[in-house]
Amino acid sequence: MIILKIGGSALTIKDADKPTIDEVNLDRIAQEVSAYNEDMVIVHGAGSYGHIYAKKFGIGDVIGNVNDHLYKLEGLCRTQASVQLLNYIVVEKLHEKGVPAIGIKPSSFIVTDNKRIAVCDTKIIKQYIDNGFVPVLYGDAVLDYNDYIKFAIISGDQLITYLAKELKADRVILSSDVDGIYTDNPKINPEAKLIDIVTKDTKLTLTENEDQADVTGGMGGKIKELLQLAEEGIESQIINAETPGNIKLAVSGQEVKGTIIK
Ligand code: IP8
């Protein structure tokens, strides 16, 4: 079974000032995904459908007075509705390409405690997989047991880590808008070199939040999640979703350029 994360930055125009689909990428990626030949769960990021609202309403920040609580209630509603709409658009596109995709809303069955998944029953996901469907989940805004914050954002990266362990995935593929992990930020430093294999001992210069449009930690956040997975014995690979053909190669079990985390 594979878990494929499709980065929100590949599906949407992430730095747009309102939720905006990257139509060309979405169409191509859905087509590539249709080459899958084993059980698969897809988790997609939120891109401009989630991060704009999550940031604006400060979801996951400590709640101040009553007005702030009301503001954050509105924020939770808007964020959830927006990412659910993105999920609907992604699922519809997958149907168009012949993939039996089933959209599953994470906030309907997941609760976090201090921003980490505390309640999440994966039985229904497993049953969909066993029946030949491809469940499609996504980064979402959820309820949190911590009374100071009450709400939290779960990134698609936290979800894939959790699902990979629970569903005993054989492979985790995380597609983003870079080729993998570099010795430095490749968008700023042209000398940065791609690292083939990252382990917990690899020294990296990444800061946790180098991507200002991303409330869930950018590449630093991803590596943290994937290193946790590696500790459980599940290897993952970061690949570039924007390079045509990469996702097709990855979901059909062929070799792709990227960084393996183990
Ligand atoms: O794009 C974030 O998920 P990600 C989810 O996978 C929201 O980090 C709602 C911002």
PDB file of C-alpha atoms and ligand atoms in Angstrom:
ATOM      1  CA  MET A   1       0.000   0.000   0.000  1.00  0.00           C
ATOM      2  CA  ILE A   2       1.278   3.456  -0.823  1.00  0.00           C
ATOM      3  CA  ILE A   3       0.505   6.773   0.722  1.00  0.00           C
ATOM      4  CA  LEU A   4       0.941   9.647  -1.683  1.00  0.00           C
ATOM      5  CA  LYS A   5       1.015  13.198  -0.428  1.00  0.00           C
ATOM      6  CA  ILE A   6       0.378  15.811  -3.075  1.00  0.00           C
ATOM      7  CA  GLY A   7       1.664  19.172  -1.920  1.00  0.00           C
ATOM      8  CA  GLY A   8      -0.762  22.071  -1.805  1.00  0.00           C
ATOM      9  CA  SER A   9       1.863  24.128  -3.604  1.00  0.00           C
ATOM     10  CA  ALA A  10       1.544  21.842  -6.644  1.00  0.00           C
ATOM     11  CA  LEU A  11      -2.273  21.852  -6.733  1.00  0.00           C
ATOM     12  CA  THR A  12      -2.912  25.504  -5.975  1.00  0.00           C
ATOM     13  CA  ILE A  13      -1.274  28.845  -6.550  1.00  0.00           C
ATOM     14  CA  LYS A  14       0.053  29.021  -3.017  1.00  0.00           C
ATOM     15  CA  ASP A  15       0.982  32.698  -2.816  1.00  0.00           C
ATOM     16  CA  ALA A  16      -2.296  33.901  -4.390  1.00  0.00           C
ATOM     17  CA  ASP A  17      -4.370  36.252  -2.217  1.00  0.00           C
ATOM     18  CA  LYS A  18      -7.431  34.009  -2.529  1.00  0.00           C
ATOM     19  CA  PRO A  19      -7.942  30.250  -2.981  1.00  0.00           C
ATOM     20  CA  THR A  20      -6.772  29.507  -6.527  1.00  0.00           C
ATOM     21  CA  ILE A  21      -6.368  26.146  -8.292  1.00  0.00           C
ATOM     22  CA  ASP A  22      -3.358  25.460 -10.504  1.00  0.00           C
ATOM     23  CA  GLU A  23      -5.546  23.940 -13.239  1.00  0.00           C
ATOM     24  CA  VAL A  24      -2.699  22.744 -15.449  1.00  0.00           C
ATOM     25  CA  ASN A  25      -0.873  20.990 -12.608  1.00  0.00           C
ATOM     26  CA  LEU A  26      -4.040  19.475 -11.150  1.00  0.00           C
ATOM     27  CA  ASP A  27      -5.019  17.976 -14.494  1.00  0.00           C
ATOM     28  CA  ARG A  28      -1.546  16.558 -15.133  1.00  0.00           C
ATOM     29  CA  ILE A  29      -1.077  15.228 -11.600  1.00  0.00           C
ATOM     30  CA  ALA A  30      -4.487  13.495 -11.598  1.00  0.00           C
ATOM     31  CA  GLN A  31      -3.612  11.904 -14.938  1.00  0.00           C
ATOM     32  CA  GLU A  32      -0.265  10.697 -13.539  1.00  0.00           C
ATOM     33  CA  VAL A  33      -1.908   9.361 -10.371  1.00  0.00           C
ATOM     34  CA  SER A  34      -4.158   7.176 -12.540  1.00  0.00           C
ATOM     35  CA  ALA A  35      -1.065   5.051 -13.367  1.00  0.00           C
ATOM     36  CA  TYR A  36      -1.101   3.610  -9.802  1.00  0.00           C
ATOM     37  CA  ASN A  37      -1.003  -0.165  -9.627  1.00  0.00           C
ATOM     38  CA  GLU A  38      -1.363  -0.990  -5.929  1.00  0.00           C
ATOM     39  CA  ASP A  39      -3.562   0.067  -3.006  1.00  0.00           C
ATOM     40  CA  MET A  40      -3.201   3.780  -2.406  1.00  0.00           C
ATOM     41  CA  VAL A  41      -4.266   6.551  -0.063  1.00  0.00           C
ATOM     42  CA  ILE A  42      -3.856  10.135  -1.216  1.00  0.00           C
ATOM     43  CA  VAL A  43      -3.397  13.035   1.179  1.00  0.00           C
ATOM     44  CA  HIS A  44      -3.250  16.500  -0.313  1.00  0.00           C
ATOM     45  CA  GLY A  45      -2.068  19.750   1.166  1.00  0.00           C
ATOM     46  CA  ALA A  46      -4.183  22.864   1.501  1.00  0.00           C
ATOM     47  CA  GLY A  47      -2.194  25.440  -0.465  1.00  0.00           C
ATOM     48  CA  SER A  48      -4.028  28.733  -0.859  1.00  0.00           C
ATOM     49  CA  TYR A  49      -7.317  27.006   0.148  1.00  0.00           C
ATOM     50  CA  GLY A  50      -6.113  26.537   3.720  1.00  0.00           C
ATOM     51  CA  HIS A  51      -3.100  28.567   4.702  1.00  0.00           C
ATOM     52  CA  ILE A  52      -4.658  31.958   3.938  1.00  0.00           C
ATOM     53  CA  TYR A  53      -7.542  31.335   6.378  1.00  0.00           C
ATOM     54  CA  ALA A  54      -5.487  29.476   8.963  1.00  0.00           C
ATOM     55  CA  LYS A  55      -3.093  32.413   9.134  1.00  0.00           C
ATOM     56  CA  LYS A  56      -5.734  35.156   9.016  1.00  0.00           C
ATOM     57  CA  PHE A  57      -7.766  33.637  11.879  1.00  0.00           C
ATOM     58  CA  GLY A  58      -4.779  32.373  13.861  1.00  0.00           C
ATOM     59  CA  ILE A  59      -6.105  28.819  14.121  1.00  0.00           C
ATOM     60  CA  GLY A  60      -3.999  27.009  16.711  1.00  0.00           C
ATOM     61  CA  ASP A  61      -2.998  30.218  18.524  1.00  0.00           C
ATOM     62  CA  VAL A  62      -4.013  30.714  22.141  1.00  0.00           C
ATOM     63  CA  ILE A  63      -7.565  32.058  22.312  1.00  0.00           C
ATOM     64  CA  GLY A  64      -7.845  35.445  23.997  1.00  0.00           C
ATOM     65  CA  ASN A  65     -11.169  37.000  24.979  1.00  0.00           C
ATOM     66  CA  VAL A  66     -14.749  36.068  23.994  1.00  0.00           C
ATOM     67  CA  ASN A  67     -14.506  38.041  20.767  1.00  0.00           C
ATOM     68  CA  ASP A  68     -11.338  36.234  19.821  1.00  0.00           C
ATOM     69  CA  HIS A  69     -13.130  32.943  20.456  1.00  0.00           C
ATOM     70  CA  LEU A  70     -15.953  33.995  18.122  1.00  0.00           C
ATOM     71  CA  TYR A  71     -13.411  35.107  15.525  1.00  0.00           C
ATOM     72  CA  LYS A  72     -11.697  31.743  15.676  1.00  0.00           C
ATOM     73  CA  LEU A  73     -15.040  29.923  15.420  1.00  0.00           C
ATOM     74  CA  GLU A  74     -15.587  31.743  12.159  1.00  0.00           C
ATOM     75  CA  GLY A  75     -12.019  30.852  11.193  1.00  0.00           C
ATOM     76  CA  LEU A  76     -12.566  27.154  11.812  1.00  0.00           C
ATOM     77  CA  CYS A  77     -15.763  27.211   9.734  1.00  0.00           C
ATOM     78  CA  ARG A  78     -14.135  29.055   6.853  1.00  0.00           C
ATOM     79  CA  THR A  79     -10.942  27.022   6.842  1.00  0.00           C
ATOM     80  CA  GLN A  80     -12.798  23.701   6.949  1.00  0.00           C
ATOM     81  CA  ALA A  81     -15.191  24.729   4.192  1.00  0.00           C
ATOM     82  CA  SER A  82     -12.380  25.976   1.993  1.00  0.00           C
ATOM     83  CA  VAL A  83     -10.170  22.870   2.236  1.00  0.00           C
ATOM     84  CA  GLN A  84     -13.236  20.654   1.789  1.00  0.00           C
ATOM     85  CA  LEU A  85     -13.949  22.494  -1.446  1.00  0.00           C
ATOM     86  CA  LEU A  86     -10.380  21.874  -2.615  1.00  0.00           C
ATOM     87  CA  ASN A  87     -10.805  18.185  -1.754  1.00  0.00           C
ATOM     88  CA  TYR A  88     -14.002  18.077  -3.820  1.00  0.00           C
ATOM     89  CA  ILE A  89     -12.220  19.631  -6.801  1.00  0.00           C
ATOM     90  CA  VAL A  90      -9.293  17.171  -6.508  1.00  0.00           C
ATOM     91  CA  VAL A  91     -11.619  14.171  -6.137  1.00  0.00           C
ATOM     92  CA  GLU A  92     -13.696  15.221  -9.149  1.00  0.00           C
ATOM     93  CA  LYS A  93     -10.556  15.568 -11.266  1.00  0.00           C
ATOM     94  CA  LEU A  94      -9.432  12.102 -10.175  1.00  0.00           C
ATOM     95  CA  HIS A  95     -12.821  10.694 -11.206  1.00  0.00           C
ATOM     96  CA  GLU A  96     -12.381  12.313 -14.618  1.00  0.00           C
ATOM     97  CA  LYS A  97      -9.115  10.350 -14.954  1.00  0.00           C
ATOM     98  CA  GLY A  98     -10.732   7.081 -13.896  1.00  0.00           C
ATOM     99  CA  VAL A  99      -9.482   6.904 -10.286  1.00  0.00           C
ATOM    100  CA  PRO A 100     -12.128   5.593  -7.793  1.00  0.00           C
ATOM    101  CA  ALA A 101     -11.390   8.422  -5.366  1.00  0.00           C
ATOM    102  CA  ILE A 102     -13.386   8.890  -2.149  1.00  0.00           C
ATOM    103  CA  GLY A 103     -13.012  12.216  -0.361  1.00  0.00           C
ATOM    104  CA  ILE A 104     -12.790  11.798   3.423  1.00  0.00           C
ATOM    105  CA  LYS A 105     -13.005  14.841   5.678  1.00  0.00           C
ATOM    106  CA  PRO A 106     -10.303  14.559   8.397  1.00  0.00           C
ATOM    107  CA  SER A 107     -11.984  17.007  10.809  1.00  0.00           C
ATOM    108  CA  SER A 108     -15.070  14.764  10.939  1.00  0.00           C
ATOM    109  CA  PHE A 109     -13.176  12.026  12.816  1.00  0.00           C
ATOM    110  CA  ILE A 110      -9.888  13.505  14.036  1.00  0.00           C
ATOM    111  CA  VAL A 111      -9.275  15.450  17.265  1.00  0.00           C
ATOM    112  CA  THR A 112      -5.837  16.685  18.277  1.00  0.00           C
ATOM    113  CA  ASP A 113      -4.237  17.240  21.654  1.00  0.00           C
ATOM    114  CA  ASN A 114      -1.753  20.102  21.561  1.00  0.00           C
ATOM    115  CA  LYS A 115      -1.781  19.960  17.753  1.00  0.00           C
ATOM    116  CA  ARG A 116      -0.921  16.257  17.538  1.00  0.00           C
ATOM    117  CA  ILE A 117      -3.496  13.668  16.426  1.00  0.00           C
ATOM    118  CA  ALA A 118      -5.110  12.115  19.515  1.00  0.00           C
ATOM    119  CA  VAL A 119      -8.299  10.557  18.109  1.00  0.00           C
ATOM    120  CA  CYS A 120      -8.381   9.057  14.632  1.00  0.00           C
ATOM    121  CA  ASP A 121     -10.119   5.802  13.805  1.00  0.00           C
ATOM    122  CA  THR A 122      -8.672   4.543  10.529  1.00  0.00           C
ATOM    123  CA  LYS A 123     -11.026   1.536  10.157  1.00  0.00           C
ATOM    124  CA  ILE A 124     -13.222   3.194   7.571  1.00  0.00           C
ATOM    125  CA  ILE A 125     -10.201   4.201   5.496  1.00  0.00           C
ATOM    126  CA  LYS A 126      -8.988   0.605   5.575  1.00  0.00           C
ATOM    127  CA  GLN A 127     -12.412  -0.638   4.505  1.00  0.00           C
ATOM    128  CA  TYR A 128     -12.506   1.712   1.531  1.00  0.00           C
ATOM    129  CA  ILE A 129      -9.030   0.529   0.502  1.00  0.00           C
ATOM    130  CA  ASP A 130     -10.063  -3.120   0.863  1.00  0.00           C
ATOM    131  CA  ASN A 131     -13.001  -2.416  -1.424  1.00  0.00           C
ATOM    132  CA  GLY A 132     -10.741  -1.009  -4.136  1.00  0.00           C
ATOM    133  CA  PHE A 133     -11.278   2.705  -3.525  1.00  0.00           C
ATOM    134  CA  VAL A 134      -8.620   5.381  -3.234  1.00  0.00           C
ATOM    135  CA  PRO A 135      -9.354   7.442  -0.098  1.00  0.00           C
ATOM    136  CA  VAL A 136      -8.374  11.085  -0.490  1.00  0.00           C
ATOM    137  CA  LEU A 137      -7.728  13.046   2.731  1.00  0.00           C
ATOM    138  CA  TYR A 138      -6.178  16.455   3.281  1.00  0.00           C
ATOM    139  CA  GLY A 139      -4.669  18.933   5.697  1.00  0.00           C
ATOM    140  CA  ASP A 140      -7.568  20.310   7.746  1.00  0.00           C
ATOM    141  CA  ALA A 141      -8.603  22.485  10.702  1.00  0.00           C
ATOM    142  CA  VAL A 142      -9.763  20.355  13.654  1.00  0.00           C
ATOM    143  CA  LEU A 143     -10.903  20.454  17.285  1.00  0.00           C
ATOM    144  CA  ASP A 144      -8.119  20.274  19.883  1.00  0.00           C
ATOM    145  CA  TYR A 145      -8.411  19.042  23.500  1.00  0.00           C
ATOM    146  CA  ASN A 146      -6.166  21.842  24.748  1.00  0.00           C
ATOM    147  CA  ASP A 147      -8.540  24.430  26.244  1.00  0.00           C
ATOM    148  CA  TYR A 148      -6.178  27.321  25.532  1.00  0.00           C
ATOM    149  CA  ILE A 149      -6.216  26.777  21.793  1.00  0.00           C
ATOM    150  CA  LYS A 150      -9.373  24.655  21.235  1.00  0.00           C
ATOM    151  CA  PHE A 151      -8.650  24.340  17.484  1.00  0.00           C
ATOM    152  CA  ALA A 152      -5.624  23.261  15.493  1.00  0.00           C
ATOM    153  CA  ILE A 153      -4.327  22.747  11.998  1.00  0.00           C
ATOM    154  CA  ILE A 154      -3.258  19.262  11.021  1.00  0.00           C
ATOM    155  CA  SER A 155      -0.956  19.277   8.052  1.00  0.00           C
ATOM    156  CA  GLY A 156      -1.153  16.630   5.391  1.00  0.00           C
ATOM    157  CA  ASP A 157       2.376  15.733   6.539  1.00  0.00           C
ATOM    158  CA  GLN A 158       1.202  14.901  10.071  1.00  0.00           C
ATOM    159  CA  LEU A 159      -1.635  12.883   8.537  1.00  0.00           C
ATOM    160  CA  ILE A 160       0.592  10.789   6.285  1.00  0.00           C
ATOM    161  CA  THR A 161       2.874   9.955   9.197  1.00  0.00           C
ATOM    162  CA  TYR A 162      -0.077   8.844  11.301  1.00  0.00           C
ATOM    163  CA  LEU A 163      -1.790   6.917   8.503  1.00  0.00           C
ATOM    164  CA  ALA A 164       1.433   5.242   7.388  1.00  0.00           C
ATOM    165  CA  LYS A 165       1.916   3.783  10.864  1.00  0.00           C
ATOM    166  CA  GLU A 166      -1.728   2.828  11.417  1.00  0.00           C
ATOM    167  CA  LEU A 167      -2.321   1.371   7.972  1.00  0.00           C
ATOM    168  CA  LYS A 168       1.166  -0.149   7.788  1.00  0.00           C
ATOM    169  CA  ALA A 169       2.029   1.489   4.489  1.00  0.00           C
ATOM    170  CA  ASP A 170       4.791  -0.058   2.396  1.00  0.00           C
ATOM    171  CA  ARG A 171       5.838   3.230   0.859  1.00  0.00           C
ATOM    172  CA  VAL A 172       5.277   6.902   1.527  1.00  0.00           C
ATOM    173  CA  ILE A 173       5.765   9.373  -1.296  1.00  0.00           C
ATOM    174  CA  LEU A 174       5.695  13.030  -0.501  1.00  0.00           C
ATOM    175  CA  SER A 175       5.492  15.249  -3.547  1.00  0.00           C
ATOM    176  CA  SER A 176       6.223  18.920  -3.183  1.00  0.00           C
ATOM    177  CA  ASP A 177       7.516  21.791  -5.332  1.00  0.00           C
ATOM    178  CA  VAL A 178      11.223  20.979  -4.931  1.00  0.00           C
ATOM    179  CA  ASP A 179      13.260  17.935  -6.006  1.00  0.00           C
ATOM    180  CA  GLY A 180      13.895  16.846  -2.424  1.00  0.00           C
ATOM    181  CA  ILE A 181      15.999  18.015   0.489  1.00  0.00           C
ATOM    182  CA  TYR A 182      18.938  20.263  -0.280  1.00  0.00           C
ATOM    183  CA  THR A 183      22.005  21.262   1.664  1.00  0.00           C
ATOM    184  CA  ASP A 184      20.460  24.758   1.754  1.00  0.00           C
ATOM    185  CA  ASN A 185      17.267  26.433   0.466  1.00  0.00           C
ATOM    186  CA  PRO A 186      17.548  25.963  -3.357  1.00  0.00           C
ATOM    187  CA  LYS A 187      15.149  28.847  -3.996  1.00  0.00           C
ATOM    188  CA  ILE A 188      17.654  31.233  -2.432  1.00  0.00           C
ATOM    189  CA  ASN A 189      21.020  29.531  -2.768  1.00  0.00           C
ATOM    190  CA  PRO A 190      21.929  28.268  -6.298  1.00  0.00           C
ATOM    191  CA  GLU A 191      24.886  26.339  -4.806  1.00  0.00           C
ATOM    192  CA  ALA A 192      22.519  24.134  -2.767  1.00  0.00           C
ATOM    193  CA  LYS A 193      22.910  20.434  -3.547  1.00  0.00           C
ATOM    194  CA  LEU A 194      20.252  17.718  -3.487  1.00  0.00           C
ATOM    195  CA  ILE A 195      20.789  15.154  -0.716  1.00  0.00           C
ATOM    196  CA  ASP A 196      19.993  11.568  -1.803  1.00  0.00           C
ATOM    197  CA  ILE A 197      19.454  10.131   1.673  1.00  0.00           C
ATOM    198  CA  VAL A 198      18.555  11.893   4.915  1.00  0.00           C
ATOM    199  CA  THR A 199      18.701  10.229   8.328  1.00  0.00           C
ATOM    200  CA  LYS A 200      18.288  11.687  11.808  1.00  0.00           C
ATOM    201  CA  ASP A 201      22.056  12.282  11.833  1.00  0.00           C
ATOM    202  CA  THR A 202      22.098  14.417   8.677  1.00  0.00           C
ATOM    203  CA  LYS A 203      22.986  18.033   9.448  1.00  0.00           C
ATOM    204  CA  LEU A 204      20.545  20.403   7.730  1.00  0.00           C
ATOM    205  CA  THR A 205      20.452  24.183   7.639  1.00  0.00           C
ATOM    206  CA  LEU A 206      16.667  24.361   7.172  1.00  0.00           C
ATOM    207  CA  THR A 207      14.681  26.582   9.417  1.00  0.00           C
ATOM    208  CA  GLU A 208      11.290  25.262  10.451  1.00  0.00           C
ATOM    209  CA  ASN A 209       9.263  28.011   8.826  1.00  0.00           C
ATOM    210  CA  GLU A 210      11.176  29.128   5.786  1.00  0.00           C
ATOM    211  CA  ASP A 211       7.996  29.360   3.731  1.00  0.00           C
ATOM    212  CA  GLN A 212       6.004  32.315   5.005  1.00  0.00           C
ATOM    213  CA  ALA A 213       2.794  31.246   3.233  1.00  0.00           C
ATOM    214  CA  ASP A 214       2.892  27.924   5.081  1.00  0.00           C
ATOM    215  CA  VAL A 215       1.494  27.747   8.627  1.00  0.00           C
ATOM    216  CA  THR A 216       2.522  24.126   9.113  1.00  0.00           C
ATOM    217  CA  GLY A 217       6.279  24.429   8.908  1.00  0.00           C
ATOM    218  CA  GLY A 218       7.434  24.232   5.272  1.00  0.00           C
ATOM    219  CA  MET A 219      10.171  21.742   4.428  1.00  0.00           C
ATOM    220  CA  GLY A 220      11.516  21.701   7.996  1.00  0.00           C
ATOM    221  CA  GLY A 221       8.107  20.530   9.227  1.00  0.00           C
ATOM    222  CA  LYS A 222       7.986  17.800   6.582  1.00  0.00           C
ATOM    223  CA  ILE A 223      11.401  16.411   7.480  1.00  0.00           C
ATOM    224  CA  LYS A 224      10.487  16.287  11.155  1.00  0.00           C
ATOM    225  CA  GLU A 225       7.373  14.219  10.359  1.00  0.00           C
ATOM    226  CA  LEU A 226       9.222  11.896   7.998  1.00  0.00           C
ATOM    227  CA  LEU A 227      12.117  11.305  10.401  1.00  0.00           C
ATOM    228  CA  GLN A 228       9.553  10.172  12.972  1.00  0.00           C
ATOM    229  CA  LEU A 229       8.229   7.746  10.410  1.00  0.00           C
ATOM    230  CA  ALA A 230      11.746   6.498   9.692  1.00  0.00           C
ATOM    231  CA  GLU A 231      12.146   5.764  13.389  1.00  0.00           C
ATOM    232  CA  GLU A 232       9.181   3.403  13.064  1.00  0.00           C
ATOM    233  CA  GLY A 233      10.956   1.660  10.182  1.00  0.00           C
ATOM    234  CA  ILE A 234       8.932   3.207   7.330  1.00  0.00           C
ATOM    235  CA  GLU A 235      11.002   4.818   4.582  1.00  0.00           C
ATOM    236  CA  SER A 236       9.682   7.751   2.632  1.00  0.00           C
ATOM    237  CA  GLN A 237      10.724   9.738  -0.395  1.00  0.00           C
ATOM    238  CA  ILE A 238      10.348  13.416  -1.231  1.00  0.00           C
ATOM    239  CA  ILE A 239       9.900  14.075  -4.947  1.00  0.00           C
ATOM    240  CA  ASN A 240       9.014  17.059  -7.113  1.00  0.00           C
ATOM    241  CA  ALA A 241       5.348  17.037  -8.203  1.00  0.00           C
ATOM    242  CA  GLU A 242       6.057  19.835 -10.668  1.00  0.00           C
ATOM    243  CA  THR A 243       8.381  17.699 -12.781  1.00  0.00           C
ATOM    244  CA  PRO A 244       6.097  15.990 -15.306  1.00  0.00           C
ATOM    245  CA  GLY A 245       6.247  12.201 -15.029  1.00  0.00           C
ATOM    246  CA  ASN A 246       7.577  12.026 -11.446  1.00  0.00           C
ATOM    247  CA  ILE A 247       4.288  11.087  -9.785  1.00  0.00           C
ATOM    248  CA  LYS A 248       3.529   8.555 -12.505  1.00  0.00           C
ATOM    249  CA  LEU A 249       6.923   6.888 -11.949  1.00  0.00           C
ATOM    250  CA  ALA A 250       6.502   6.943  -8.178  1.00  0.00           C
ATOM    251  CA  VAL A 251       2.972   5.493  -8.020  1.00  0.00           C
ATOM    252  CA  SER A 252       3.852   2.779 -10.506  1.00  0.00           C
ATOM    253  CA  GLY A 253       6.823   1.686  -8.388  1.00  0.00           C
ATOM    254  CA  GLN A 254       9.624   3.028 -10.594  1.00  0.00           C
ATOM    255  CA  GLU A 255      12.721   4.957  -9.598  1.00  0.00           C
ATOM    256  CA  VAL A 256      12.403   8.751  -9.284  1.00  0.00           C
ATOM    257  CA  LYS A 257      14.884  11.502  -8.479  1.00  0.00           C
ATOM    258  CA  GLY A 258      14.379  12.780  -4.931  1.00  0.00           C
ATOM    259  CA  THR A 259      15.454  12.384  -1.306  1.00  0.00           C
ATOM    260  CA  ILE A 260      14.898   9.195   0.647  1.00  0.00           C
ATOM    261  CA  ILE A 261      14.327   9.630   4.391  1.00  0.00           C
ATOM    262  CA  LYS A 262      15.305   6.604   6.429  1.00  0.00           C
TER     263      LYS A 262
HETATM  264  O1  IP8 B   1      -0.860  22.101   3.372  1.00  0.00           O
HETATM  265  C1  IP8 B   1      -2.445  22.514   6.066  1.00  0.00           C
HETATM  266  O2  IP8 B   1      -2.058  21.313   5.452  1.00  0.00           O
HETATM  267  P1  IP8 B   1      -0.679  21.273   4.588  1.00  0.00           P
HETATM  268  C2  IP8 B   1      -3.934  22.521   6.350  1.00  0.00           C
HETATM  269  O3  IP8 B   1      -0.465  19.821   4.284  1.00  0.00           O
HETATM  270  C3  IP8 B   1      -4.525  23.873   6.531  1.00  0.00           C
HETATM  271  O4  IP8 B   1       0.404  21.820   5.486  1.00  0.00           O
HETATM  272  C4  IP8 B   1      -5.951  23.913   6.825  1.00  0.00           C
HETATM  273  C5  IP8 B   1      -3.869  24.996   6.469  1.00  0.00           C
END
